[in-house]
Short mmCIF file of C-alpha atoms in Angstrom, two decimals:
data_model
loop_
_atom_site.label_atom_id
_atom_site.label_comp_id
_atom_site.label_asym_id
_atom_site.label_seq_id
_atom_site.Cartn_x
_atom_site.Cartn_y
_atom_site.Cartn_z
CA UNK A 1 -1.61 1.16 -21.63
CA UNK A 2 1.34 3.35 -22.03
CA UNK A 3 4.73 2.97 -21.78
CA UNK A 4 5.41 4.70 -18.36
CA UNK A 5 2.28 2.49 -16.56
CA UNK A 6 3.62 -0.60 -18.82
CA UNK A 7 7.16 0.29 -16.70
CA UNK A 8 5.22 0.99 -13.34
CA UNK A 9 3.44 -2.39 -13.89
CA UNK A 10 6.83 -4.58 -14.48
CA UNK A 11 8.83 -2.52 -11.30
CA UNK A 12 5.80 -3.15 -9.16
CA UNK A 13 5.89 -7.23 -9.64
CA UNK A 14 10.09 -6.89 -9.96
CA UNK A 15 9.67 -4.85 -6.08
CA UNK A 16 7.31 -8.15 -5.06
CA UNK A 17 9.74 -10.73 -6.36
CA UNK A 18 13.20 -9.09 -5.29
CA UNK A 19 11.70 -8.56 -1.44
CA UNK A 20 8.57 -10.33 -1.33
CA UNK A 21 6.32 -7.55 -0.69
CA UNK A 22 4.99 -4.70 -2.99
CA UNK A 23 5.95 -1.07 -3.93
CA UNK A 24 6.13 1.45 -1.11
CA UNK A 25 2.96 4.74 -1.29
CA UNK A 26 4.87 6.33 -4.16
CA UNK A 27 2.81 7.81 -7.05
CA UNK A 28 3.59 6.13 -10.18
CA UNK A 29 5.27 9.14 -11.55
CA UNK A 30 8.32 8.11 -9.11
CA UNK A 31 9.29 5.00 -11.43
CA UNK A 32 9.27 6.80 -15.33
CA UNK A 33 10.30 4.45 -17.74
CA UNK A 34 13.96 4.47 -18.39
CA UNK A 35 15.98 5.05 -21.47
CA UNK A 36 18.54 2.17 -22.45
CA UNK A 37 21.45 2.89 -23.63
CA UNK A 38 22.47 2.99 -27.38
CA UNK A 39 24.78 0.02 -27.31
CA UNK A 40 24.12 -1.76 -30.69
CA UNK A 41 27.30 -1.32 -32.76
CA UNK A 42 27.44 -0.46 -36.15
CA UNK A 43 25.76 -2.27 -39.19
CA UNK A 44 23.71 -4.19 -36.27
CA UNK A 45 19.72 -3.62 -36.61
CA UNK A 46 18.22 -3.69 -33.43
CA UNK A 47 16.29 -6.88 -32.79
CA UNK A 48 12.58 -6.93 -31.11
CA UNK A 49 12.42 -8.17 -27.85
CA UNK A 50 10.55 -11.40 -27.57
CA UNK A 51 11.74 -12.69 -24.16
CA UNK A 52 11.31 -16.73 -24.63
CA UNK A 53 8.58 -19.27 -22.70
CA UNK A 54 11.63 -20.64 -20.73
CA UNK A 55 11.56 -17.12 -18.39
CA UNK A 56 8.30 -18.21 -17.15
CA UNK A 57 8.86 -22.13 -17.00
CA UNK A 58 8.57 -22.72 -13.20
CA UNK A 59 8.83 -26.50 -13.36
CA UNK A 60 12.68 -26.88 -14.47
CA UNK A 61 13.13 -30.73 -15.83
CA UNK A 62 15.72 -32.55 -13.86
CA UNK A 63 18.88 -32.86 -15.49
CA UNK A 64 20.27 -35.83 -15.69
CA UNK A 65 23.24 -37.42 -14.07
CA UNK A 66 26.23 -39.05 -16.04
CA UNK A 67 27.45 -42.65 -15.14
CA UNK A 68 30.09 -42.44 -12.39
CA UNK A 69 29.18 -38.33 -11.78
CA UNK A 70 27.25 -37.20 -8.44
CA UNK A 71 25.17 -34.33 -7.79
CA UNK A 72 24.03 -34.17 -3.67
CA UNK A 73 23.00 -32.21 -1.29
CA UNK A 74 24.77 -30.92 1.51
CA UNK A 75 24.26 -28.13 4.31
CA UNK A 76 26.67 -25.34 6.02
CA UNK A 77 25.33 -23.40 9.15
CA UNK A 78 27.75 -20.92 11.18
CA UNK A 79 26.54 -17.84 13.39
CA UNK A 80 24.83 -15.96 10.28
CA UNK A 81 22.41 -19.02 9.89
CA UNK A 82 22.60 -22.10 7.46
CA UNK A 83 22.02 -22.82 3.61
CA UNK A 84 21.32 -26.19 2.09
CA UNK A 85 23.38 -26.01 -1.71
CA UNK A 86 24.07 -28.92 -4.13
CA UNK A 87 27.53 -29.74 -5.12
CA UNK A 88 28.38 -31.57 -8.39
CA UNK A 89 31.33 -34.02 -8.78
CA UNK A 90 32.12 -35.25 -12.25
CA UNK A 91 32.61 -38.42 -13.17
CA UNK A 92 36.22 -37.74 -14.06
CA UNK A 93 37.13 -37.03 -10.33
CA UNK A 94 39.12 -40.46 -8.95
CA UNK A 95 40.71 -38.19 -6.30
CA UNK A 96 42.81 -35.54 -8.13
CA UNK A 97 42.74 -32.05 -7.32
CA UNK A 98 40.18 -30.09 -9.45
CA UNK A 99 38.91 -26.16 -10.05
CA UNK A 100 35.57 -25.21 -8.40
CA UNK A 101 33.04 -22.84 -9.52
CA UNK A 102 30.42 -21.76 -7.26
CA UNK A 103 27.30 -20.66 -8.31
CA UNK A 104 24.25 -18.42 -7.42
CA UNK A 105 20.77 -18.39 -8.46
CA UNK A 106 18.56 -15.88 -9.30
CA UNK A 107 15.43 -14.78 -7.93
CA UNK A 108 12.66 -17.43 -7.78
CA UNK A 109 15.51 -19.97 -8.76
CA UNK A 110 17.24 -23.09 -6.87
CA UNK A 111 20.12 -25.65 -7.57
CA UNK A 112 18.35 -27.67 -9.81
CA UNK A 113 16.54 -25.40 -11.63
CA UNK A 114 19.62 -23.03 -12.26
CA UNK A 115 22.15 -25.74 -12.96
CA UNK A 116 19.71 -26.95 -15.13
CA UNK A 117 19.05 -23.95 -17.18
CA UNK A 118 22.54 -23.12 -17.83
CA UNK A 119 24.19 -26.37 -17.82
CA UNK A 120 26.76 -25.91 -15.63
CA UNK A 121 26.89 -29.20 -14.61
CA UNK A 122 27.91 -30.83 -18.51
CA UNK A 123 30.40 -27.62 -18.94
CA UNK A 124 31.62 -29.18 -15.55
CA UNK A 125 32.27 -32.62 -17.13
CA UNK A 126 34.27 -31.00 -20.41
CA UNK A 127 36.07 -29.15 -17.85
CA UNK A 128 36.76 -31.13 -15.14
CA UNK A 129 35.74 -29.23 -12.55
CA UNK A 130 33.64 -29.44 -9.29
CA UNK A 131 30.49 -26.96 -8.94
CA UNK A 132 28.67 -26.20 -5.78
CA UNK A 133 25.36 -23.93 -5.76
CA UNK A 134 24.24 -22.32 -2.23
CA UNK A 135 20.32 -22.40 -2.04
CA UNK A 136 18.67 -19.10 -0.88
CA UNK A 137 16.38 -20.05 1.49
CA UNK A 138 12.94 -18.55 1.39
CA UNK A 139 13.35 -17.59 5.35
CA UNK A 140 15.53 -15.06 4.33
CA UNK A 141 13.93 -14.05 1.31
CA UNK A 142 10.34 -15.07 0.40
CA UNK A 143 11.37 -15.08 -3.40
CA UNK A 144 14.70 -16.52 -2.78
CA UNK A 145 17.08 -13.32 -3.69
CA UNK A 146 19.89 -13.42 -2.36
CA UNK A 147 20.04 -10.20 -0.32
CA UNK A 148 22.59 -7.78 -1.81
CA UNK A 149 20.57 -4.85 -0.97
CA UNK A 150 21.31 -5.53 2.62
CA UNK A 151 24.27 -3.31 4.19
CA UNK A 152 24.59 -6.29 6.45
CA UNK A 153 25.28 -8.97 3.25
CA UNK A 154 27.40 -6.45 2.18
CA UNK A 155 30.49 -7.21 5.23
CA UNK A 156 33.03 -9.68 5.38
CA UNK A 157 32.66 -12.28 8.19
CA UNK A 158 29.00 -11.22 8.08
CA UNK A 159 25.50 -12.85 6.87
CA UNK A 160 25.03 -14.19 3.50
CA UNK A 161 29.16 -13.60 2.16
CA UNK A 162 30.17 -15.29 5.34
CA UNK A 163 27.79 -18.20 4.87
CA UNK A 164 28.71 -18.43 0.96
CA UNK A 165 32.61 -18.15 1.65
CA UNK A 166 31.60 -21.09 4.20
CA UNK A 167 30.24 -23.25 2.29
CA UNK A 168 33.29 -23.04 -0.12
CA UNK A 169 35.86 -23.87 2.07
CA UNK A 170 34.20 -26.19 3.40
CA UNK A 171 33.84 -28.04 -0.32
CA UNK A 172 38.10 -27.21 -0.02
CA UNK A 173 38.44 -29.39 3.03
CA UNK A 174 36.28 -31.96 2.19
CA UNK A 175 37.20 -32.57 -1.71
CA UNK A 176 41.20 -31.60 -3.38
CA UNK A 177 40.31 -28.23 -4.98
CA UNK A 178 43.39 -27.30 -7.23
CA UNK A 179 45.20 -24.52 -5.60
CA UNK A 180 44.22 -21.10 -7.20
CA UNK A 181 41.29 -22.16 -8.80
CA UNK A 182 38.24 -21.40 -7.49
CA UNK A 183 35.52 -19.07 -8.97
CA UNK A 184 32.47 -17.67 -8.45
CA UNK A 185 29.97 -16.61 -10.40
CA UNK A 186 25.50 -15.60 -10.51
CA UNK A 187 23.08 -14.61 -12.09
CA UNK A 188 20.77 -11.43 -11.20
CA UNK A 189 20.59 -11.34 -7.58
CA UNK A 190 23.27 -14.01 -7.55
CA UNK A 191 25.71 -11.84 -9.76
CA UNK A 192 25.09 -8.90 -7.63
CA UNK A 193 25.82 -11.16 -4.36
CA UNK A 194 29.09 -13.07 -6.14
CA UNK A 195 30.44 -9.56 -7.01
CA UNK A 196 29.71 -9.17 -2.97
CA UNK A 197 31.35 -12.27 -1.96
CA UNK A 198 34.51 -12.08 -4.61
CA UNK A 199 35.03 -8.32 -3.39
CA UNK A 200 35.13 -9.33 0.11
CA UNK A 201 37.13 -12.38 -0.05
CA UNK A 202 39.59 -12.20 -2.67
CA UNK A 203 41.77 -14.73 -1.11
CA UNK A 204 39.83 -17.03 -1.72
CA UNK A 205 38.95 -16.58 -5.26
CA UNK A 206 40.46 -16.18 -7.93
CA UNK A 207 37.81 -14.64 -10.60
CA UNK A 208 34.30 -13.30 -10.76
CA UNK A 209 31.33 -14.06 -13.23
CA UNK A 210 28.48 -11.94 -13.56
CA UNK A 211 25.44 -11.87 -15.64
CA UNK A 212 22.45 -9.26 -15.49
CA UNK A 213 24.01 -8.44 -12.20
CA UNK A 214 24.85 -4.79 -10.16
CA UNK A 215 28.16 -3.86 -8.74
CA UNK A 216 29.41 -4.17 -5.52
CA UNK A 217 27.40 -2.78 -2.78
CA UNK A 218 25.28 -1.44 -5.64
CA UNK A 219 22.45 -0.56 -3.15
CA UNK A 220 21.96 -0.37 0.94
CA UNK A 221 18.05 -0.03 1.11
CA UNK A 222 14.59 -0.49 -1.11
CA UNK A 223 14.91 2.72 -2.61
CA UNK A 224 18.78 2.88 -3.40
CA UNK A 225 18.10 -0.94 -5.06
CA UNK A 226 15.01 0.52 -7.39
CA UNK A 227 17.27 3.26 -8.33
CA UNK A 228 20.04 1.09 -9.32
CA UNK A 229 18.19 -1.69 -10.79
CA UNK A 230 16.39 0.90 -13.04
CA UNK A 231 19.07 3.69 -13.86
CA UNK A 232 22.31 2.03 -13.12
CA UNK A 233 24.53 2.11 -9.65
CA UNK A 234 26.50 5.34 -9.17
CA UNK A 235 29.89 4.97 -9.22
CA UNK A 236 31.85 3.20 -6.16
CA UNK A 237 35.00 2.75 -5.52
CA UNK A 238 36.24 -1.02 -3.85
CA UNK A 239 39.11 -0.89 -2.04
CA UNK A 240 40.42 -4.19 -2.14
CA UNK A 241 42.42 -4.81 -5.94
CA UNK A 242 39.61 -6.51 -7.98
CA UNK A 243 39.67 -9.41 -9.12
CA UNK A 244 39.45 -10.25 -12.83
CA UNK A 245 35.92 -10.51 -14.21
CA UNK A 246 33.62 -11.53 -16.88
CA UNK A 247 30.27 -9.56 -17.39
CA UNK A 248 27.14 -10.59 -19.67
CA UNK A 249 24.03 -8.36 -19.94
CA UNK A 250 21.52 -7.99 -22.16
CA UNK A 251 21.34 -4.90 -24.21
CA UNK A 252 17.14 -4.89 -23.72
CA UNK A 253 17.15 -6.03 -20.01
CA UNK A 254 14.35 -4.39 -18.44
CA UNK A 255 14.95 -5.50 -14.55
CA UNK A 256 18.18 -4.92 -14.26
CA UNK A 257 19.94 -1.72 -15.90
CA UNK A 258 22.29 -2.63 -18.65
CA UNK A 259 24.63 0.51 -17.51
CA UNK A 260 25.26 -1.70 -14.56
CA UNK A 261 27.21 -3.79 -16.58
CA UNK A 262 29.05 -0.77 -17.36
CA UNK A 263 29.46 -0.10 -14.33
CA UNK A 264 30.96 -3.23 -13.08
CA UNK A 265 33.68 -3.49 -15.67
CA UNK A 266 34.22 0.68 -14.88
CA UNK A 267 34.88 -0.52 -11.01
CA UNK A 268 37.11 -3.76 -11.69
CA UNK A 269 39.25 -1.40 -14.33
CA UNK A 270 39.23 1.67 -11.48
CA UNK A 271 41.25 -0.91 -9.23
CA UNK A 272 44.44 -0.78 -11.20
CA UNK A 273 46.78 2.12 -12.51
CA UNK A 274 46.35 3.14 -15.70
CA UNK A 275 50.13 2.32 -16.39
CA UNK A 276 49.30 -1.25 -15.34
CA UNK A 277 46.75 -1.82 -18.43
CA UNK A 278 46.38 -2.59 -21.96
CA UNK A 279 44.61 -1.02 -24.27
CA UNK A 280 40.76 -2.87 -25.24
CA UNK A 281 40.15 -4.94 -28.28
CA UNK A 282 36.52 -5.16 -29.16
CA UNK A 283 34.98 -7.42 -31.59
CA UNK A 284 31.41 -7.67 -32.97
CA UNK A 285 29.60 -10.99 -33.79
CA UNK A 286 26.37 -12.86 -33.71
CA UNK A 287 25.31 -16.06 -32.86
CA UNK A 288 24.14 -18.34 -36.16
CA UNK A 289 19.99 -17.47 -36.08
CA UNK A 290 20.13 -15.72 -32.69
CA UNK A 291 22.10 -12.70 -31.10
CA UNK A 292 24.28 -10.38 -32.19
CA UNK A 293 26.75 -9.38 -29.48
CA UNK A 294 29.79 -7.08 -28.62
CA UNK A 295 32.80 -8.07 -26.82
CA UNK A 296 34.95 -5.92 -25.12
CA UNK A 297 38.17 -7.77 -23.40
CA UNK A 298 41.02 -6.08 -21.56
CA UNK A 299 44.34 -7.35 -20.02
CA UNK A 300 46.97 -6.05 -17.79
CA UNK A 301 50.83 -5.13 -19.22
CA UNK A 302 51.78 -8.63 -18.55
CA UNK A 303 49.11 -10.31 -20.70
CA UNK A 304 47.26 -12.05 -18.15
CA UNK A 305 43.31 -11.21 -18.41
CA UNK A 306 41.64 -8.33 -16.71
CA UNK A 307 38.12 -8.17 -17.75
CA UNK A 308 35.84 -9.25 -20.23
CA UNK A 309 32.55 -8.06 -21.27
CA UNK A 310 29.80 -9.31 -23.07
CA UNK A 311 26.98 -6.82 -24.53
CA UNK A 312 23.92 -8.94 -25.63
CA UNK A 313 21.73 -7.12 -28.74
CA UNK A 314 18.23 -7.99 -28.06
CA UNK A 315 18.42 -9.78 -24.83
CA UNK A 316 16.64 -9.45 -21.75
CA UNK A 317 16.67 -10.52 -18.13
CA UNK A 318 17.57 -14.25 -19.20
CA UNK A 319 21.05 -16.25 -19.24
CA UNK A 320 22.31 -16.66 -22.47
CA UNK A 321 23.09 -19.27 -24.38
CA UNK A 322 20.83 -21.33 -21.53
CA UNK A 323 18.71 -24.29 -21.81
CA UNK A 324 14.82 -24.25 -21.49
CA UNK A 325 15.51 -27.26 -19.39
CA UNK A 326 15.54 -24.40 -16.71
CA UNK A 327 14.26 -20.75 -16.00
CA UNK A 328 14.96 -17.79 -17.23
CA UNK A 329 17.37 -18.42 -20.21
CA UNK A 330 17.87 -17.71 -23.53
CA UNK A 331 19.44 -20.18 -26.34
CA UNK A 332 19.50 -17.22 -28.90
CA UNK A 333 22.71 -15.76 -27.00
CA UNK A 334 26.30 -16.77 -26.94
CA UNK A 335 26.99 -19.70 -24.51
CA UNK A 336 27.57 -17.63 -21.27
CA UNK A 337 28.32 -20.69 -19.14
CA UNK A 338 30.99 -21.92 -21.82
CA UNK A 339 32.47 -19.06 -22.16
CA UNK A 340 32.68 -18.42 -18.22
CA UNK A 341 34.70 -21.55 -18.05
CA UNK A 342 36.99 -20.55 -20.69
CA UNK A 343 37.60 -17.13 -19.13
CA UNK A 344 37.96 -18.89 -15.80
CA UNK A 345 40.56 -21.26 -17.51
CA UNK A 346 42.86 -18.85 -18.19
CA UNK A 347 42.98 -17.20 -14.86
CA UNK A 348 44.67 -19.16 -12.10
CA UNK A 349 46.69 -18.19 -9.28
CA UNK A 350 49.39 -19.73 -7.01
#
């Protein structure tokens, strides 16, 4: 099997997953393999891609709950429909006001699996933070994506960003959420639909985490979302200011375009002056017996954080720095949900 069927092969099942139904009549010539981009730095081999077992593990183990910490269910419905999500409370809450982080699955994913699989929930506890996590339901998408192909998720006050941004005030009137401190962040699908949601409200966040996601209104249709899941979104300009961000992607991520990454650090950075920014400090590392990575930060005059971005050498579709305890992760990478926190940390408004 060559390379360009091998490619045809993987966009024909990503097609079925992403919108639950398969490739349109298009001869296979259509969908040529891509090429990646040349990202590994310097005195970096390139590592062979062995995606790990935990990609395919559909049966996430439950994670377990600390003494005194709760993890429930709850459900928010207004005119675009309803979504079920899980919130997390940790067991250092006695009634004082605390950050919030919400967070969105990936295809194929829930709540439990995807808290599971990165953790969120114990980064939650050295934090001290809330975390709430919408649930996709699969009456709006068969593989439970959310839908950020979808002109229509793509408004404010409009389907899945309205029902999102619902569900987090909601957590705001029900529980003290410390003022200027609420985040959002995905993975895949879900970091393509929190770049959605943190575009259209940025009132009422503060920052935006995204990993092996697509920019904002990256795509409007099935063939404009191939295109940009397998070359890279063209270049859009958001008119709202952007909110600071933190990117991961892996360097050998075959469903979703690593120039996207690219792209969504080019589109935060094209919402402020160049007058208004610092120059970029980049450093290269690895993780002990896993990854190597490059990290690119940047900050505006005043010091306070911009952007941050996180190339992954060797990666795939998977969250890094993730537990097998839940799909599609991969421990080899630098911890992507610690390191979210810590970027989230240092960003707070009034």
């Amino acid at each position: 099997m060559n390379e360009g069927h091998q490619w045809f092969t993987q966009m024909r099942k990503t097609v079925k997953l992403l919108f639950g139904s398969d490739l349109p009549d298009l001869p296979e010539a259509a969908f040529t393999l891509p090429s990646l981009p040349p990202v590994t730095p310097p005195g970096f081999a390139q590592p062979a891609f062995d995606l790990p077992a935990s990609v395919f593990d559909a049966s996430p183990s439950p994670a377990k709950t600390p003494a005194g910490a709760h993890f429930m269910s709850g459900v928010y419905a207004n005119d675009a429909g309803s979504r079920s999500y899980k919130l997390y409370v940790p067991s250092c809450w006695k009634g004082q006001a605390l950050p919030l982080v919400v967070m969105l699955h990936g295809c194929a994913q829930d709540p439990d699996d995807f808290a599971a699989g990165t953790q969120m929930n114990t980064v939650a506890e050295e934090r001290r933070c809330f975390v709430v996590y919408p649930a996709q339901s699969p009456d709006a998408n068969n593989s439970r994506c959310w839908n950020w192909f979808n002109a229509l998720d793509q408004q404010r006050g409009q389907g899945e960003p309205s029902i999102i941004a619902g569900i987090t005030r909601d957590i705001m009137d029900t529980y003290p959420v410390a003022p200027g401190q609420v985040y959002i962040a995905g993975m895949s699908a879900g970091g393509a639909m929190a770049v959605i949601v943190g575009t259209l409200y940025p009132e009422l966040f503060r920052a935006v985490g995204v990993h092996s996601g697509l920019p904002f209104a990256a795509a409007r249709d099935l063939a404009s979302a191939l295109s940009a899941m397998k070359r890279g979104a063209s270049a859009r300009e958001v008119k709202s200011a952007g909110l600071p961000i933190i990117v991961f992607h892996g360097d050998q991520d075959t469903t979703v375009h690593p120039a996207n990454g690219e792209e969504l650090m080019a589109q935060g950075l094209r919402s402020h002056p160049l007058g208004t920014k610092s120059l970029p400090s980049r450093l290269a590392g690895r993780v002990p017996d896993g990854h190597a990575y490059t990290r690119t930060k940047h900050w505006l005059n005043d010091g306070s954080p911009l952007a941050e971005h996180w190339v992954i050498h060797g990666a795939g579709h998977a969250w890094s720095g993730g537990s097998s305890a839940g799909s599609y992760t991969d421990h080899k990478g630098p911890d992507a949900s610690r390191e979210m926190m810590r970027f989230f940390a240092t960003v707070r408004g009034g």
